[in-house]
XYZ file of C-alpha atoms in Angstrom:
447
model
C 106.084 32.201 -72.165
C 106.940 35.396 -73.861
C 108.591 37.578 -71.513
C 105.507 40.540 -71.426
C 103.898 37.133 -69.340
C 106.521 36.443 -67.400
C 106.908 40.597 -66.412
C 103.240 39.780 -65.747
C 103.488 37.264 -63.325
C 106.109 38.341 -61.745
C 104.423 41.592 -60.414
C 101.412 39.505 -59.300
C 103.636 37.309 -57.479
C 105.230 40.110 -55.714
C 101.820 41.850 -55.607
C 100.785 38.402 -53.643
C 104.241 38.513 -51.804
C 103.764 41.826 -49.716
C 99.664 41.424 -48.822
C 101.286 38.511 -47.841
C 104.662 39.724 -46.115
C 101.873 42.280 -43.854
C 99.780 39.013 -42.485
C 103.400 37.580 -41.160
C 104.278 41.145 -39.777
C 100.802 42.180 -38.153
C 101.090 38.876 -36.104
C 104.801 38.887 -35.247
C 103.667 42.192 -34.362
C 101.217 41.576 -31.893
C 101.299 41.299 -28.273
C 103.004 38.013 -27.483
C 100.799 36.478 -24.717
C 102.133 32.325 -23.351
C 101.204 29.450 -24.743
C 98.629 28.065 -22.767
C 98.001 25.097 -24.715
C 98.623 22.727 -28.655
C 96.441 25.082 -29.679
C 98.387 28.252 -28.815
C 101.156 27.023 -31.198
C 99.304 27.218 -34.368
C 99.892 29.848 -36.553
C 96.402 31.769 -36.861
C 94.516 30.701 -40.141
C 95.212 34.369 -41.633
C 98.851 33.462 -41.042
C 99.333 29.609 -41.708
C 97.395 30.939 -45.818
C 100.299 34.264 -45.838
C 103.045 31.497 -45.108
C 101.921 29.273 -47.952
C 101.191 31.962 -50.390
C 104.898 33.735 -49.477
C 106.498 30.226 -50.336
C 104.499 29.196 -52.739
C 105.062 32.248 -54.450
C 108.963 32.367 -53.801
C 109.397 28.981 -55.998
C 107.588 30.717 -58.804
C 109.884 33.444 -58.737
C 113.314 31.101 -58.454
C 111.575 29.331 -61.713
C 110.619 32.883 -63.236
C 114.083 34.340 -62.905
C 116.063 31.426 -62.592
C 118.212 30.304 -65.482
C 116.715 26.569 -66.157
C 120.014 24.663 -66.594
C 120.876 25.889 -62.907
C 117.762 25.263 -61.793
C 117.587 21.666 -62.661
C 121.246 21.675 -61.808
C 120.359 22.571 -58.676
C 117.071 19.414 -58.324
C 119.492 17.046 -59.503
C 121.695 17.802 -56.598
C 119.188 18.334 -53.735
C 120.098 15.125 -52.266
C 123.742 17.360 -51.102
C 122.542 19.376 -48.232
C 120.088 16.834 -46.803
C 123.612 14.525 -46.474
C 124.685 17.457 -45.038
C 121.794 17.374 -42.335
C 121.657 13.994 -41.976
C 125.315 14.122 -40.792
C 124.790 17.328 -38.569
C 122.214 14.885 -36.944
C 124.682 12.210 -36.142
C 127.095 14.160 -35.514
C 124.825 15.861 -32.444
C 125.822 19.220 -34.174
C 122.542 20.822 -33.306
C 123.023 20.520 -29.234
C 126.902 21.197 -29.528
C 126.307 24.752 -30.982
C 124.127 25.581 -28.318
C 126.280 26.245 -25.816
C 127.724 28.760 -28.557
C 128.391 32.855 -27.669
C 125.975 33.838 -30.302
C 128.817 36.854 -31.409
C 131.354 34.097 -31.260
C 130.232 30.932 -32.128
C 132.509 27.809 -31.907
C 135.497 27.961 -33.713
C 135.533 24.946 -35.922
C 138.664 23.358 -34.198
C 136.761 22.990 -31.475
C 132.824 21.360 -33.497
C 136.114 19.386 -35.341
C 137.710 17.799 -31.721
C 134.497 17.027 -30.244
C 133.421 14.888 -33.587
C 136.094 13.169 -34.456
C 135.358 14.721 -38.453
C 138.474 15.792 -40.438
C 137.965 19.162 -39.877
C 138.629 20.456 -43.585
C 136.096 18.359 -44.421
C 133.461 19.267 -41.547
C 133.252 23.003 -41.944
C 132.680 21.930 -45.734
C 129.879 20.797 -44.541
C 128.058 23.239 -42.206
C 128.593 25.807 -44.454
C 126.551 24.029 -47.042
C 123.963 23.920 -44.044
C 124.538 27.918 -43.203
C 123.900 28.989 -46.871
C 119.998 27.222 -46.474
C 120.316 29.145 -43.100
C 120.306 25.720 -40.792
C 123.651 26.976 -39.169
C 125.462 30.391 -39.154
C 129.309 31.910 -40.241
C 129.540 34.319 -37.951
C 132.958 35.064 -38.234
C 135.708 33.112 -40.340
C 135.112 28.829 -39.484
C 132.536 29.772 -36.211
C 129.497 28.483 -36.331
C 126.423 28.633 -33.842
C 122.919 27.699 -34.199
C 119.778 29.556 -36.255
C 116.031 29.798 -35.077
C 116.126 26.708 -37.188
C 118.678 24.545 -36.206
C 117.755 26.001 -32.251
C 114.338 23.643 -32.694
C 116.403 20.092 -32.367
C 118.610 21.025 -29.844
C 117.333 18.514 -26.844
C 114.525 16.698 -29.440
C 115.603 13.743 -29.789
C 112.610 12.614 -31.300
C 112.796 14.926 -34.033
C 116.858 14.402 -34.342
C 115.905 10.761 -35.270
C 113.143 12.125 -37.415
C 115.636 13.793 -39.414
C 118.002 11.079 -39.202
C 115.052 8.533 -40.733
C 114.836 10.549 -43.549
C 119.427 9.708 -43.915
C 119.207 5.678 -42.995
C 116.703 3.474 -44.872
C 114.311 5.926 -46.429
C 117.485 7.261 -48.325
C 118.816 3.730 -48.858
C 115.700 2.668 -50.890
C 115.195 5.639 -52.634
C 118.416 4.840 -54.484
C 117.165 2.097 -55.712
C 113.623 3.562 -56.949
C 114.577 4.159 -60.574
C 116.149 0.963 -61.203
C 112.418 -0.278 -60.074
C 110.628 2.274 -61.779
C 112.926 0.826 -65.172
C 112.462 -2.516 -64.695
C 110.006 -3.717 -67.260
C 108.229 -6.178 -64.748
C 108.358 -4.659 -61.287
C 107.855 -1.282 -62.057
C 103.936 -2.280 -62.281
C 104.290 -4.885 -58.751
C 102.369 -2.816 -55.852
C 103.377 -5.631 -53.506
C 104.606 -4.064 -50.033
C 107.605 -6.467 -50.218
C 108.495 -5.975 -53.773
C 109.545 -2.168 -53.172
C 112.821 0.071 -53.576
C 113.182 -1.192 -49.464
C 113.388 -4.443 -50.251
C 116.096 -4.638 -53.411
C 118.952 -2.789 -51.028
C 118.192 -4.432 -48.152
C 118.068 -8.179 -49.968
C 115.620 -9.308 -48.463
C 111.235 -10.193 -48.620
C 110.881 -8.462 -45.029
C 108.671 -5.239 -44.658
C 110.700 -2.348 -43.051
C 108.600 -3.104 -40.151
C 109.366 -7.148 -40.024
C 112.896 -5.907 -41.116
C 113.669 -3.777 -37.960
C 111.482 -6.231 -35.657
C 113.882 -8.821 -36.506
C 115.783 -10.616 -33.788
C 119.440 -9.370 -33.157
C 122.264 -10.299 -30.853
C 122.100 -6.874 -28.513
C 124.934 -5.520 -26.519
C 123.990 -7.349 -23.463
C 124.635 -10.893 -25.224
C 120.168 -11.527 -25.495
C 118.650 -11.106 -28.983
C 116.121 -8.416 -29.485
C 114.982 -6.076 -32.264
C 117.193 -4.308 -34.455
C 119.152 -0.843 -32.491
C 117.229 1.186 -35.842
C 113.732 0.538 -33.940
C 114.544 2.567 -31.727
C 115.332 5.498 -33.719
C 111.834 4.653 -36.065
C 109.615 5.196 -32.702
C 111.129 7.965 -32.137
C 111.149 9.707 -34.746
C 107.289 9.022 -35.295
C 106.930 10.984 -32.299
C 109.051 13.261 -33.895
C 107.168 13.665 -36.517
C 103.976 14.230 -34.883
C 105.811 17.303 -32.855
C 104.943 18.637 -36.711
C 101.844 16.733 -37.430
C 100.159 16.650 -34.580
C 99.261 20.053 -33.654
C 97.020 20.802 -36.144
C 95.323 17.731 -36.376
C 94.573 18.007 -32.797
C 93.479 21.388 -33.156
C 91.319 21.306 -36.604
C 88.465 18.847 -35.563
C 86.472 19.404 -32.819
C 87.552 16.701 -30.541
C 85.827 18.307 -28.098
C 82.833 17.263 -29.410
C 83.089 13.474 -28.698
C 84.710 13.898 -24.958
C 83.437 11.317 -23.136
C 83.276 8.669 -26.154
C 84.939 5.759 -26.668
C 87.975 6.001 -29.854
C 89.746 3.172 -31.144
C 93.070 4.256 -32.630
C 93.812 1.022 -35.160
C 97.896 0.930 -35.673
C 98.825 3.387 -33.776
C 102.528 3.141 -33.108
C 102.702 3.431 -28.999
C 99.478 5.888 -29.293
C 101.209 9.019 -29.150
C 98.038 10.871 -31.027
C 95.423 9.053 -28.069
C 98.231 10.261 -25.379
C 97.728 13.931 -26.134
C 93.750 13.519 -26.658
C 93.463 11.681 -23.241
C 95.171 15.245 -21.797
C 91.593 16.816 -23.371
C 88.970 14.427 -23.647
C 88.943 13.581 -19.587
C 86.266 10.552 -19.708
C 86.946 9.458 -22.974
C 87.767 5.811 -23.135
C 90.616 4.742 -25.698
C 91.914 1.435 -27.209
C 95.080 1.127 -29.029
C 96.890 -0.941 -30.531
C 99.765 -2.096 -32.725
C 101.608 -4.803 -33.128
C 102.628 -6.747 -29.453
C 106.486 -5.635 -29.515
C 105.677 -1.992 -29.639
C 102.553 -2.378 -27.574
C 105.110 -3.510 -24.764
C 107.099 0.099 -25.319
C 103.395 1.854 -25.406
C 102.639 0.981 -21.775
C 106.023 2.182 -20.543
C 105.601 5.648 -21.990
C 101.984 5.568 -20.553
C 103.200 4.455 -17.350
C 105.658 7.768 -17.200
C 102.939 10.679 -19.534
C 99.734 9.556 -18.069
C 99.236 6.953 -14.945
C 96.347 8.062 -14.273
C 94.466 6.717 -17.930
C 96.364 3.431 -17.070
C 95.345 2.409 -13.319
C 91.548 3.669 -14.667
C 91.653 1.491 -17.216
C 90.443 4.720 -19.630
C 93.387 3.295 -21.704
C 93.045 -0.045 -23.569
C 96.288 -1.112 -24.949
C 96.287 -4.349 -26.509
C 98.400 -5.675 -29.590
C 95.612 -6.167 -32.193
C 96.646 -6.794 -36.533
C 94.327 -4.356 -38.476
C 94.120 -7.500 -41.111
C 92.137 -9.088 -38.673
C 88.887 -8.905 -37.789
C 88.282 -6.376 -35.855
C 87.395 -7.024 -31.862
C 86.313 -3.462 -30.259
C 82.380 -3.376 -32.173
C 80.703 -0.048 -32.309
C 83.037 2.172 -31.094
C 82.348 6.155 -31.585
C 85.675 6.513 -33.548
C 88.349 4.145 -35.559
C 90.958 6.033 -35.400
C 93.630 5.137 -39.123
C 96.323 7.337 -38.356
C 99.706 7.221 -40.487
C 98.798 4.146 -41.404
C 96.954 3.785 -45.537
C 99.837 5.859 -46.951
C 101.896 2.219 -46.213
C 99.660 -0.203 -48.061
C 98.793 -0.447 -52.000
C 95.257 -0.336 -53.000
C 93.724 -3.595 -52.287
C 95.072 -3.909 -49.192
C 93.512 -0.674 -47.773
C 90.164 -1.862 -48.738
C 90.621 -4.692 -46.147
C 92.003 -2.595 -43.786
C 88.479 -0.225 -44.299
C 86.298 -3.366 -45.132
C 87.328 -4.821 -41.941
C 86.604 -1.269 -39.686
C 83.604 -0.943 -42.000
C 82.401 -4.129 -40.415
C 82.780 -3.061 -36.932
C 81.430 -0.412 -36.642
C 77.590 0.726 -35.967
C 75.981 2.554 -38.121
C 76.405 6.405 -35.885
C 80.109 4.900 -35.597
C 82.898 7.382 -37.879
C 86.541 6.515 -39.386
C 88.412 8.928 -39.327
C 91.931 9.025 -41.578
C 94.934 11.181 -41.036
C 97.124 11.188 -43.316
C 98.878 13.504 -45.901
C 96.180 14.697 -48.544
C 97.562 15.400 -51.916
C 96.187 18.275 -53.979
C 97.424 19.156 -57.314
C 99.076 21.459 -59.247
C 95.419 21.619 -60.940
C 93.368 21.704 -57.969
C 90.273 19.299 -56.288
C 87.102 20.295 -55.600
C 87.096 19.518 -52.002
C 90.314 21.460 -51.013
C 91.084 25.072 -50.823
C 92.729 26.290 -53.756
C 95.444 29.160 -54.230
C 95.459 32.104 -55.161
C 96.378 33.330 -58.514
C 99.146 32.804 -60.084
C 99.727 30.618 -57.864
C 99.414 26.300 -58.888
C 96.154 25.976 -56.395
C 98.058 23.445 -54.733
C 100.523 26.175 -53.509
C 103.166 25.150 -55.288
C 106.532 24.354 -53.465
C 104.931 25.356 -50.247
C 103.516 21.797 -50.572
C 106.190 19.982 -52.091
C 106.925 17.776 -48.509
C 103.746 16.216 -49.477
C 105.398 15.060 -52.785
C 108.081 13.770 -51.310
C 106.390 12.094 -48.921
C 104.268 10.366 -50.832
C 107.830 8.986 -53.216
C 109.489 7.844 -49.346
C 106.127 6.116 -49.312
C 106.530 4.550 -52.380
C 110.112 3.928 -51.724
C 109.867 1.475 -48.932
C 106.603 0.414 -48.898
C 104.990 0.398 -53.059
C 102.589 2.463 -50.744
C 101.137 6.378 -51.063
C 99.822 9.457 -50.034
C 96.316 9.514 -51.570
C 94.258 12.368 -53.208
C 90.564 13.505 -51.818
C 89.117 11.677 -54.836
C 91.719 7.995 -54.682
C 90.152 8.132 -50.950
C 86.661 8.391 -51.463
C 87.423 5.594 -54.195
C 88.949 3.281 -51.747
C 86.186 4.017 -49.432
C 83.199 3.547 -51.622
C 85.333 -0.704 -52.425
C 84.762 -0.803 -48.510
C 81.064 0.673 -48.210
C 82.678 3.787 -46.352
C 81.734 7.249 -47.573
C 83.072 10.390 -47.057
C 81.309 13.123 -45.600
C 84.234 16.112 -44.791
C 87.563 16.971 -44.973
C 89.072 18.966 -42.368
C 91.822 20.655 -44.063
C 94.422 21.498 -40.985
C 97.114 23.867 -40.360
C 100.127 21.579 -41.863
C 100.319 19.225 -44.303
C 97.983 16.534 -42.905
C 94.034 16.517 -43.137
C 91.137 14.037 -41.065
C 88.823 12.807 -43.748
C 85.687 11.833 -42.146
C 84.033 8.303 -43.680
C 80.410 7.071 -42.282
C 79.171 3.856 -43.383
C 76.943 3.930 -46.233
C 73.222 3.412 -45.851
C 72.998 0.019 -46.943
């Protein structure tokens, strides 16, 4: 790019940043009210858009002004700060630093003694994370939380979300280049031939591996302890993804209907919906071992729903016939991205067969936009990439994680529309939410 064009583009980005920053500042300066519900925890639509613009513009500015070789060097070592964060999560540093005086901090010597980690190694790990504002060094060798790390204090589900990024997910990503470059394996779409199977030396899927019986501390046989971490992590991820899904679709119009939550895990989304849809009936479906855990959670969080039979917790394999016929809503959240196209079409067809003409199917997943854009999704203002660039990079990261773990994928609107068409379903609307995920609404075709 010619320097004149770079100068013009940088000025355009600075104007975008200035305008978006004013939106953020106005919202920060507005009178604060106590959160009344989940929706009040979300940014306004204007604030959400301003955030995306700022993040995307900062990413483009960095690309414009940084030396290309330095930029590529940072990217190729990007896993190092991630590993530092994984270590911080394993060592529970967020909670340890919660008691720190904001001015004095806690000394690296004390942190080392309390964690058992070598002092000279631990200080370098912390300083790496200080450089990206996860922690703060308030004076030499003394550290505190920042607003970012404070969000994990006492938050075991989100700590688990961080931990799974450093466990099976990271291990699978290590083997991804070997799978991609293999002349045979590169073409496989089987969920039993992903990078995960390569690193674990197994043909089991992730969930089968986690549920494999192993000796427990009390001498009994039960699932691997990592299963609990993954179950908690799904709740942790929902802290980030859940509120937009609950608030940016008109659930209130469907109060009194029947919702079938397919592959629901412990039913965390249905649990939140049940609180705001008091006369709605829920069927929460997943594997038997997961449903056992779900019952304890529902009895603790919303026992009246169990006692009144407003929720039905049932073991179900979504590759078999759907037993609940003619429900108003069938919900697939975090499901299709685990599976290649052929399996997704099977899942969708089985639900289509169970749907009545007025039923709808809601698919909640990360929805990919490209830098070129999509007619079905909002595009960023010029000169940003249509998908807001860096502001949505986590969606691309998650896509490659799905490839590594399952040979799965996050999909674009056109790709989801094509899957639906092959299953006898039509996309009637895409509900873009104030987060990484969207809700795609399907109806049966007219045949």
